[in-house]
Amino acid sequence: NETENGNVAMRTEDGPEQLPGGAGKEDGQYEGAEAANAGATTQKQEETSTEAIADVAAKAKVDPVSNYSFGENDTLTWPVKGDVAMKYSMDTTVLYKTLGCYKTSPAMLISSDVGTNVGVAASGVVKSVLDNDETGTTIVVAIGGGYETTYGMLNDVVVKEGDTVVAGQLLGKVAEPSAYYTIEGSSVYFKLTKDGNPVDPALFLKEE
């Protein structure tokens, strides 16, 4: 600085552009900050991707049915070979011979001898194995897409709730008919539902 005629004249020299904290631009701190930000963004993206994958895996573990997808263009395998003793009929009533009355039928009865092996119609996860007055020992298998298959009037069941099963795998054997179907005879009660609503399984069964 110089003083002239009592006045103060300020003389400054060009210096490096100052950053907060006194760092100069030439120090490369701009570039370093940008690189650090880019690295942090990449790391965050990688962490998000890893979290997303882990989330999907966790959901699949919690809900194994999510691994299966059944749709209207897929087919079912016959659980047993035999004649249809009672057809699915939700639009009109059909005769229940044993009960001596007419009512709708949300499932089909497939005639088969007692002791015949009963197979899985479509791959999925066993949702339940329960005893029912009408359908005896009954297995429900979730097959994905909101679809479930139900197999009734079984015995010697070899699966349990939570098991994963594949088409054709043994579920159990044909039992004696329940009190609801004694005249209809020994058979497999076979039902297909979509989001809890009955669907005609005959529309999906493979031609024999």
PDB file of C-alpha atoms in Angstrom:
ATOM      1  CA  ASN A   1       0.000   0.000   0.000  1.00  0.00           C
ATOM      2  CA  GLU A   2       1.160   3.511  -0.714  1.00  0.00           C
ATOM      3  CA  THR A   3       0.191   6.872   0.936  1.00  0.00           C
ATOM      4  CA  GLU A   4       0.084  10.000  -1.242  1.00  0.00           C
ATOM      5  CA  ASN A   5      -0.938  13.638  -0.277  1.00  0.00           C
ATOM      6  CA  GLY A   6      -2.442  12.365   2.862  1.00  0.00           C
ATOM      7  CA  ASN A   7      -4.749  10.174   0.977  1.00  0.00           C
ATOM      8  CA  VAL A   8      -4.569   6.473   1.180  1.00  0.00           C
ATOM      9  CA  ALA A   9      -4.305   4.815  -2.158  1.00  0.00           C
ATOM     10  CA  MET A  10      -4.874   1.101  -2.090  1.00  0.00           C
ATOM     11  CA  ARG A  11      -2.836  -1.032  -4.437  1.00  0.00           C
ATOM     12  CA  THR A  12      -3.707  -4.625  -4.713  1.00  0.00           C
ATOM     13  CA  GLU A  13      -2.220  -7.426  -6.706  1.00  0.00           C
ATOM     14  CA  ASP A  14      -4.263 -10.055  -8.469  1.00  0.00           C
ATOM     15  CA  GLY A  15      -4.249 -13.151  -6.354  1.00  0.00           C
ATOM     16  CA  PRO A  16      -5.877 -16.540  -6.527  1.00  0.00           C
ATOM     17  CA  GLU A  17      -9.643 -16.602  -6.311  1.00  0.00           C
ATOM     18  CA  GLN A  18     -10.459 -17.448  -2.768  1.00  0.00           C
ATOM     19  CA  LEU A  19     -12.818 -20.187  -1.723  1.00  0.00           C
ATOM     20  CA  PRO A  20     -14.497 -20.324   1.644  1.00  0.00           C
ATOM     21  CA  GLY A  21     -11.916 -21.262   4.180  1.00  0.00           C
ATOM     22  CA  GLY A  22      -9.111 -19.642   2.168  1.00  0.00           C
ATOM     23  CA  ALA A  23      -8.535 -22.380  -0.421  1.00  0.00           C
ATOM     24  CA  GLY A  24      -7.467 -21.275  -3.865  1.00  0.00           C
ATOM     25  CA  LYS A  25      -9.026 -22.451  -7.120  1.00  0.00           C
ATOM     26  CA  GLU A  26      -5.686 -23.552  -8.394  1.00  0.00           C
ATOM     27  CA  ASP A  27      -5.467 -26.002  -5.537  1.00  0.00           C
ATOM     28  CA  GLY A  28      -7.757 -28.350  -7.485  1.00  0.00           C
ATOM     29  CA  GLN A  29     -10.336 -28.375  -4.751  1.00  0.00           C
ATOM     30  CA  TYR A  30     -13.181 -27.633  -7.195  1.00  0.00           C
ATOM     31  CA  GLU A  31     -12.200 -30.648  -9.194  1.00  0.00           C
ATOM     32  CA  GLY A  32     -11.738 -32.704  -6.056  1.00  0.00           C
ATOM     33  CA  ALA A  33     -15.184 -31.746  -4.763  1.00  0.00           C
ATOM     34  CA  GLU A  34     -16.804 -32.607  -8.079  1.00  0.00           C
ATOM     35  CA  ALA A  35     -15.073 -35.984  -8.153  1.00  0.00           C
ATOM     36  CA  ALA A  36     -16.091 -36.657  -4.572  1.00  0.00           C
ATOM     37  CA  ASN A  37     -19.708 -35.774  -5.374  1.00  0.00           C
ATOM     38  CA  ALA A  38     -19.679 -38.036  -8.441  1.00  0.00           C
ATOM     39  CA  GLY A  39     -18.215 -40.859  -6.387  1.00  0.00           C
ATOM     40  CA  ALA A  40     -20.826 -40.376  -3.690  1.00  0.00           C
ATOM     41  CA  THR A  41     -23.617 -40.432  -6.304  1.00  0.00           C
ATOM     42  CA  THR A  42     -22.292 -43.644  -7.840  1.00  0.00           C
ATOM     43  CA  GLN A  43     -21.971 -45.236  -4.404  1.00  0.00           C
ATOM     44  CA  LYS A  44     -25.523 -44.160  -3.533  1.00  0.00           C
ATOM     45  CA  GLN A  45     -26.843 -45.650  -6.797  1.00  0.00           C
ATOM     46  CA  GLU A  46     -25.012 -48.904  -6.099  1.00  0.00           C
ATOM     47  CA  GLU A  47     -26.402 -49.004  -2.559  1.00  0.00           C
ATOM     48  CA  THR A  48     -29.925 -48.327  -3.869  1.00  0.00           C
ATOM     49  CA  SER A  49     -29.565 -51.095  -6.467  1.00  0.00           C
ATOM     50  CA  THR A  50     -28.289 -53.513  -3.813  1.00  0.00           C
ATOM     51  CA  GLU A  51     -31.171 -52.570  -1.507  1.00  0.00           C
ATOM     52  CA  ALA A  52     -33.692 -53.116  -4.323  1.00  0.00           C
ATOM     53  CA  ILE A  53     -32.297 -56.569  -5.076  1.00  0.00           C
ATOM     54  CA  ALA A  54     -32.296 -57.455  -1.387  1.00  0.00           C
ATOM     55  CA  ASP A  55     -35.878 -56.210  -1.091  1.00  0.00           C
ATOM     56  CA  VAL A  56     -37.046 -58.416  -3.965  1.00  0.00           C
ATOM     57  CA  ALA A  57     -35.212 -61.406  -2.498  1.00  0.00           C
ATOM     58  CA  ALA A  58     -36.743 -60.743   0.920  1.00  0.00           C
ATOM     59  CA  LYS A  59     -40.237 -60.525  -0.535  1.00  0.00           C
ATOM     60  CA  ALA A  60     -39.724 -63.786  -2.444  1.00  0.00           C
ATOM     61  CA  LYS A  61     -38.580 -65.429   0.773  1.00  0.00           C
ATOM     62  CA  VAL A  62     -41.544 -64.100   2.729  1.00  0.00           C
ATOM     63  CA  ASP A  63     -43.989 -64.816  -0.099  1.00  0.00           C
ATOM     64  CA  PRO A  64     -42.643 -67.760  -2.144  1.00  0.00           C
ATOM     65  CA  VAL A  65     -45.800 -67.681  -4.310  1.00  0.00           C
ATOM     66  CA  SER A  66     -44.277 -64.605  -5.983  1.00  0.00           C
ATOM     67  CA  ASN A  67     -41.903 -67.034  -7.723  1.00  0.00           C
ATOM     68  CA  TYR A  68     -44.838 -68.524  -9.641  1.00  0.00           C
ATOM     69  CA  SER A  69     -47.010 -67.032 -12.348  1.00  0.00           C
ATOM     70  CA  PHE A  70     -50.066 -68.747 -13.773  1.00  0.00           C
ATOM     71  CA  GLY A  71     -52.147 -67.039 -16.460  1.00  0.00           C
ATOM     72  CA  GLU A  72     -55.144 -67.580 -18.671  1.00  0.00           C
ATOM     73  CA  ASN A  73     -52.949 -69.019 -21.431  1.00  0.00           C
ATOM     74  CA  ASP A  74     -51.356 -71.660 -19.182  1.00  0.00           C
ATOM     75  CA  THR A  75     -52.531 -75.254 -18.781  1.00  0.00           C
ATOM     76  CA  LEU A  76     -53.231 -77.672 -15.946  1.00  0.00           C
ATOM     77  CA  THR A  77     -52.313 -81.337 -15.736  1.00  0.00           C
ATOM     78  CA  TRP A  78     -55.111 -83.726 -14.780  1.00  0.00           C
ATOM     79  CA  PRO A  79     -54.615 -84.685 -11.107  1.00  0.00           C
ATOM     80  CA  VAL A  80     -55.973 -88.159 -11.923  1.00  0.00           C
ATOM     81  CA  LYS A  81     -57.216 -89.816 -15.075  1.00  0.00           C
ATOM     82  CA  GLY A  82     -60.918 -90.570 -15.078  1.00  0.00           C
ATOM     83  CA  ASP A  83     -64.397 -89.579 -16.167  1.00  0.00           C
ATOM     84  CA  VAL A  84     -65.950 -86.365 -14.941  1.00  0.00           C
ATOM     85  CA  ALA A  85     -68.637 -87.368 -12.429  1.00  0.00           C
ATOM     86  CA  MET A  86     -69.768 -83.779 -11.924  1.00  0.00           C
ATOM     87  CA  LYS A  87     -68.952 -80.750 -14.037  1.00  0.00           C
ATOM     88  CA  TYR A  88     -68.141 -77.256 -12.905  1.00  0.00           C
ATOM     89  CA  SER A  89     -71.307 -75.178 -13.175  1.00  0.00           C
ATOM     90  CA  MET A  90     -71.735 -71.730 -11.675  1.00  0.00           C
ATOM     91  CA  ASP A  91     -74.208 -70.407 -14.264  1.00  0.00           C
ATOM     92  CA  THR A  92     -76.790 -73.145 -13.798  1.00  0.00           C
ATOM     93  CA  THR A  93     -77.552 -75.634 -11.039  1.00  0.00           C
ATOM     94  CA  VAL A  94     -76.658 -79.313 -11.294  1.00  0.00           C
ATOM     95  CA  LEU A  95     -77.963 -82.360  -9.439  1.00  0.00           C
ATOM     96  CA  TYR A  96     -76.072 -83.470  -6.365  1.00  0.00           C
ATOM     97  CA  LYS A  97     -77.295 -87.063  -6.331  1.00  0.00           C
ATOM     98  CA  THR A  98     -76.228 -87.885  -2.797  1.00  0.00           C
ATOM     99  CA  LEU A  99     -77.763 -84.729  -1.374  1.00  0.00           C
ATOM    100  CA  GLY A 100     -80.853 -85.014  -3.556  1.00  0.00           C
ATOM    101  CA  CYS A 101     -80.845 -81.356  -4.534  1.00  0.00           C
ATOM    102  CA  TYR A 102     -79.783 -78.966  -7.259  1.00  0.00           C
ATOM    103  CA  LYS A 103     -77.182 -76.296  -6.698  1.00  0.00           C
ATOM    104  CA  THR A 104     -74.235 -74.678  -8.415  1.00  0.00           C
ATOM    105  CA  SER A 105     -70.930 -76.536  -8.584  1.00  0.00           C
ATOM    106  CA  PRO A 106     -67.725 -74.509  -8.061  1.00  0.00           C
ATOM    107  CA  ALA A 107     -65.543 -77.538  -8.798  1.00  0.00           C
ATOM    108  CA  MET A 108     -65.478 -80.728 -10.811  1.00  0.00           C
ATOM    109  CA  LEU A 109     -65.420 -84.337  -9.613  1.00  0.00           C
ATOM    110  CA  ILE A 110     -63.011 -86.629 -11.435  1.00  0.00           C
ATOM    111  CA  SER A 111     -63.868 -90.293 -10.852  1.00  0.00           C
ATOM    112  CA  SER A 112     -61.027 -92.540  -9.766  1.00  0.00           C
ATOM    113  CA  ASP A 113     -60.520 -95.693  -7.711  1.00  0.00           C
ATOM    114  CA  VAL A 114     -59.641 -95.455  -4.040  1.00  0.00           C
ATOM    115  CA  GLY A 115     -55.876 -95.563  -3.615  1.00  0.00           C
ATOM    116  CA  THR A 116     -55.073 -93.972  -6.985  1.00  0.00           C
ATOM    117  CA  ASN A 117     -52.179 -91.509  -6.897  1.00  0.00           C
ATOM    118  CA  VAL A 118     -53.183 -87.839  -7.137  1.00  0.00           C
ATOM    119  CA  GLY A 119     -50.714 -85.470  -8.799  1.00  0.00           C
ATOM    120  CA  VAL A 120     -50.118 -81.732  -8.781  1.00  0.00           C
ATOM    121  CA  ALA A 121     -51.941 -79.948 -11.620  1.00  0.00           C
ATOM    122  CA  ALA A 122     -49.621 -76.904 -11.674  1.00  0.00           C
ATOM    123  CA  SER A 123     -46.450 -75.937  -9.830  1.00  0.00           C
ATOM    124  CA  GLY A 124     -46.791 -73.722  -6.795  1.00  0.00           C
ATOM    125  CA  VAL A 125     -46.781 -73.539  -3.006  1.00  0.00           C
ATOM    126  CA  VAL A 126     -48.974 -75.583  -0.661  1.00  0.00           C
ATOM    127  CA  LYS A 127     -51.175 -73.026   1.066  1.00  0.00           C
ATOM    128  CA  SER A 128     -53.052 -75.394   3.362  1.00  0.00           C
ATOM    129  CA  VAL A 129     -53.810 -79.019   4.199  1.00  0.00           C
ATOM    130  CA  LEU A 130     -57.137 -79.222   6.034  1.00  0.00           C
ATOM    131  CA  ASP A 131     -60.026 -81.548   6.784  1.00  0.00           C
ATOM    132  CA  ASN A 132     -63.432 -80.499   5.507  1.00  0.00           C
ATOM    133  CA  ASP A 133     -66.841 -82.115   6.031  1.00  0.00           C
ATOM    134  CA  GLU A 134     -67.709 -81.919   2.335  1.00  0.00           C
ATOM    135  CA  THR A 135     -64.365 -82.553   0.677  1.00  0.00           C
ATOM    136  CA  GLY A 136     -62.501 -84.560   3.308  1.00  0.00           C
ATOM    137  CA  THR A 137     -58.750 -84.036   3.471  1.00  0.00           C
ATOM    138  CA  THR A 138     -58.230 -81.068   1.178  1.00  0.00           C
ATOM    139  CA  ILE A 139     -55.077 -79.452  -0.191  1.00  0.00           C
ATOM    140  CA  VAL A 140     -54.912 -75.899  -1.568  1.00  0.00           C
ATOM    141  CA  VAL A 141     -51.958 -74.961  -3.779  1.00  0.00           C
ATOM    142  CA  ALA A 142     -51.273 -71.335  -4.773  1.00  0.00           C
ATOM    143  CA  ILE A 143     -49.896 -71.304  -8.319  1.00  0.00           C
ATOM    144  CA  GLY A 144     -49.366 -67.576  -8.884  1.00  0.00           C
ATOM    145  CA  GLY A 145     -51.255 -64.815 -10.644  1.00  0.00           C
ATOM    146  CA  GLY A 146     -54.019 -65.015  -8.045  1.00  0.00           C
ATOM    147  CA  TYR A 147     -54.836 -68.601  -9.040  1.00  0.00           C
ATOM    148  CA  GLU A 148     -55.220 -71.489  -6.596  1.00  0.00           C
ATOM    149  CA  THR A 149     -55.964 -75.170  -7.120  1.00  0.00           C
ATOM    150  CA  THR A 150     -57.911 -77.235  -4.581  1.00  0.00           C
ATOM    151  CA  TYR A 151     -57.785 -81.028  -4.332  1.00  0.00           C
ATOM    152  CA  GLY A 152     -60.344 -82.748  -2.113  1.00  0.00           C
ATOM    153  CA  MET A 153     -61.246 -86.253  -0.893  1.00  0.00           C
ATOM    154  CA  LEU A 154     -57.650 -87.383  -0.449  1.00  0.00           C
ATOM    155  CA  ASN A 155     -55.762 -89.540   1.998  1.00  0.00           C
ATOM    156  CA  ASP A 156     -52.122 -90.558   2.529  1.00  0.00           C
ATOM    157  CA  VAL A 157     -51.131 -86.939   1.871  1.00  0.00           C
ATOM    158  CA  VAL A 158     -47.363 -86.518   1.458  1.00  0.00           C
ATOM    159  CA  VAL A 159     -47.081 -82.702   1.455  1.00  0.00           C
ATOM    160  CA  LYS A 160     -47.522 -80.048   4.125  1.00  0.00           C
ATOM    161  CA  GLU A 161     -48.271 -76.342   4.275  1.00  0.00           C
ATOM    162  CA  GLY A 162     -45.421 -74.258   2.867  1.00  0.00           C
ATOM    163  CA  ASP A 163     -44.018 -76.979   0.602  1.00  0.00           C
ATOM    164  CA  THR A 164     -43.175 -76.076  -2.984  1.00  0.00           C
ATOM    165  CA  VAL A 165     -44.533 -78.577  -5.490  1.00  0.00           C
ATOM    166  CA  VAL A 166     -44.139 -79.147  -9.221  1.00  0.00           C
ATOM    167  CA  ALA A 167     -46.653 -80.297 -11.813  1.00  0.00           C
ATOM    168  CA  GLY A 168     -47.033 -84.070 -11.719  1.00  0.00           C
ATOM    169  CA  GLN A 169     -45.627 -84.442  -8.211  1.00  0.00           C
ATOM    170  CA  LEU A 170     -47.483 -86.781  -5.860  1.00  0.00           C
ATOM    171  CA  LEU A 171     -49.874 -85.106  -3.410  1.00  0.00           C
ATOM    172  CA  GLY A 172     -51.586 -88.147  -1.936  1.00  0.00           C
ATOM    173  CA  LYS A 173     -54.135 -90.782  -2.895  1.00  0.00           C
ATOM    174  CA  VAL A 174     -57.833 -90.945  -3.636  1.00  0.00           C
ATOM    175  CA  ALA A 175     -59.878 -91.539  -0.474  1.00  0.00           C
ATOM    176  CA  GLU A 176     -63.327 -92.976   0.085  1.00  0.00           C
ATOM    177  CA  PRO A 177     -65.980 -90.401  -0.919  1.00  0.00           C
ATOM    178  CA  SER A 178     -67.254 -88.065   1.777  1.00  0.00           C
ATOM    179  CA  ALA A 179     -70.864 -88.207   2.980  1.00  0.00           C
ATOM    180  CA  TYR A 180     -71.690 -85.532   0.412  1.00  0.00           C
ATOM    181  CA  TYR A 181     -70.671 -87.685  -2.563  1.00  0.00           C
ATOM    182  CA  THR A 182     -71.320 -91.342  -1.701  1.00  0.00           C
ATOM    183  CA  ILE A 183     -73.573 -91.907  -4.744  1.00  0.00           C
ATOM    184  CA  GLU A 184     -71.182 -90.028  -7.044  1.00  0.00           C
ATOM    185  CA  GLY A 185     -68.497 -92.468  -5.860  1.00  0.00           C
ATOM    186  CA  SER A 186     -64.789 -92.188  -5.186  1.00  0.00           C
ATOM    187  CA  SER A 187     -63.335 -89.202  -6.974  1.00  0.00           C
ATOM    188  CA  VAL A 188     -61.094 -86.172  -6.658  1.00  0.00           C
ATOM    189  CA  TYR A 189     -62.776 -82.869  -5.898  1.00  0.00           C
ATOM    190  CA  PHE A 190     -60.836 -80.439  -8.103  1.00  0.00           C
ATOM    191  CA  LYS A 191     -61.360 -76.683  -8.014  1.00  0.00           C
ATOM    192  CA  LEU A 192     -59.631 -73.696  -9.612  1.00  0.00           C
ATOM    193  CA  THR A 193     -60.061 -70.158  -8.329  1.00  0.00           C
ATOM    194  CA  LYS A 194     -58.817 -66.757  -9.460  1.00  0.00           C
ATOM    195  CA  ASP A 195     -58.620 -64.159  -6.675  1.00  0.00           C
ATOM    196  CA  GLY A 196     -60.977 -66.368  -4.691  1.00  0.00           C
ATOM    197  CA  ASN A 197     -63.580 -66.702  -7.458  1.00  0.00           C
ATOM    198  CA  PRO A 198     -64.303 -70.130  -9.001  1.00  0.00           C
ATOM    199  CA  VAL A 199     -63.117 -70.704 -12.570  1.00  0.00           C
ATOM    200  CA  ASP A 200     -63.924 -73.703 -14.771  1.00  0.00           C
ATOM    201  CA  PRO A 201     -60.816 -75.927 -14.517  1.00  0.00           C
ATOM    202  CA  ALA A 202     -61.865 -77.791 -17.664  1.00  0.00           C
ATOM    203  CA  LEU A 203     -60.885 -74.691 -19.665  1.00  0.00           C
ATOM    204  CA  PHE A 204     -57.274 -75.158 -18.585  1.00  0.00           C
ATOM    205  CA  LEU A 205     -56.852 -78.928 -18.407  1.00  0.00           C
ATOM    206  CA  LYS A 206     -54.639 -80.489 -21.062  1.00  0.00           C
ATOM    207  CA  GLU A 207     -56.293 -82.799 -23.553  1.00  0.00           C
ATOM    208  CA  GLU A 208     -55.650 -86.402 -22.622  1.00  0.00           C
TER     209      GLU A 208
END
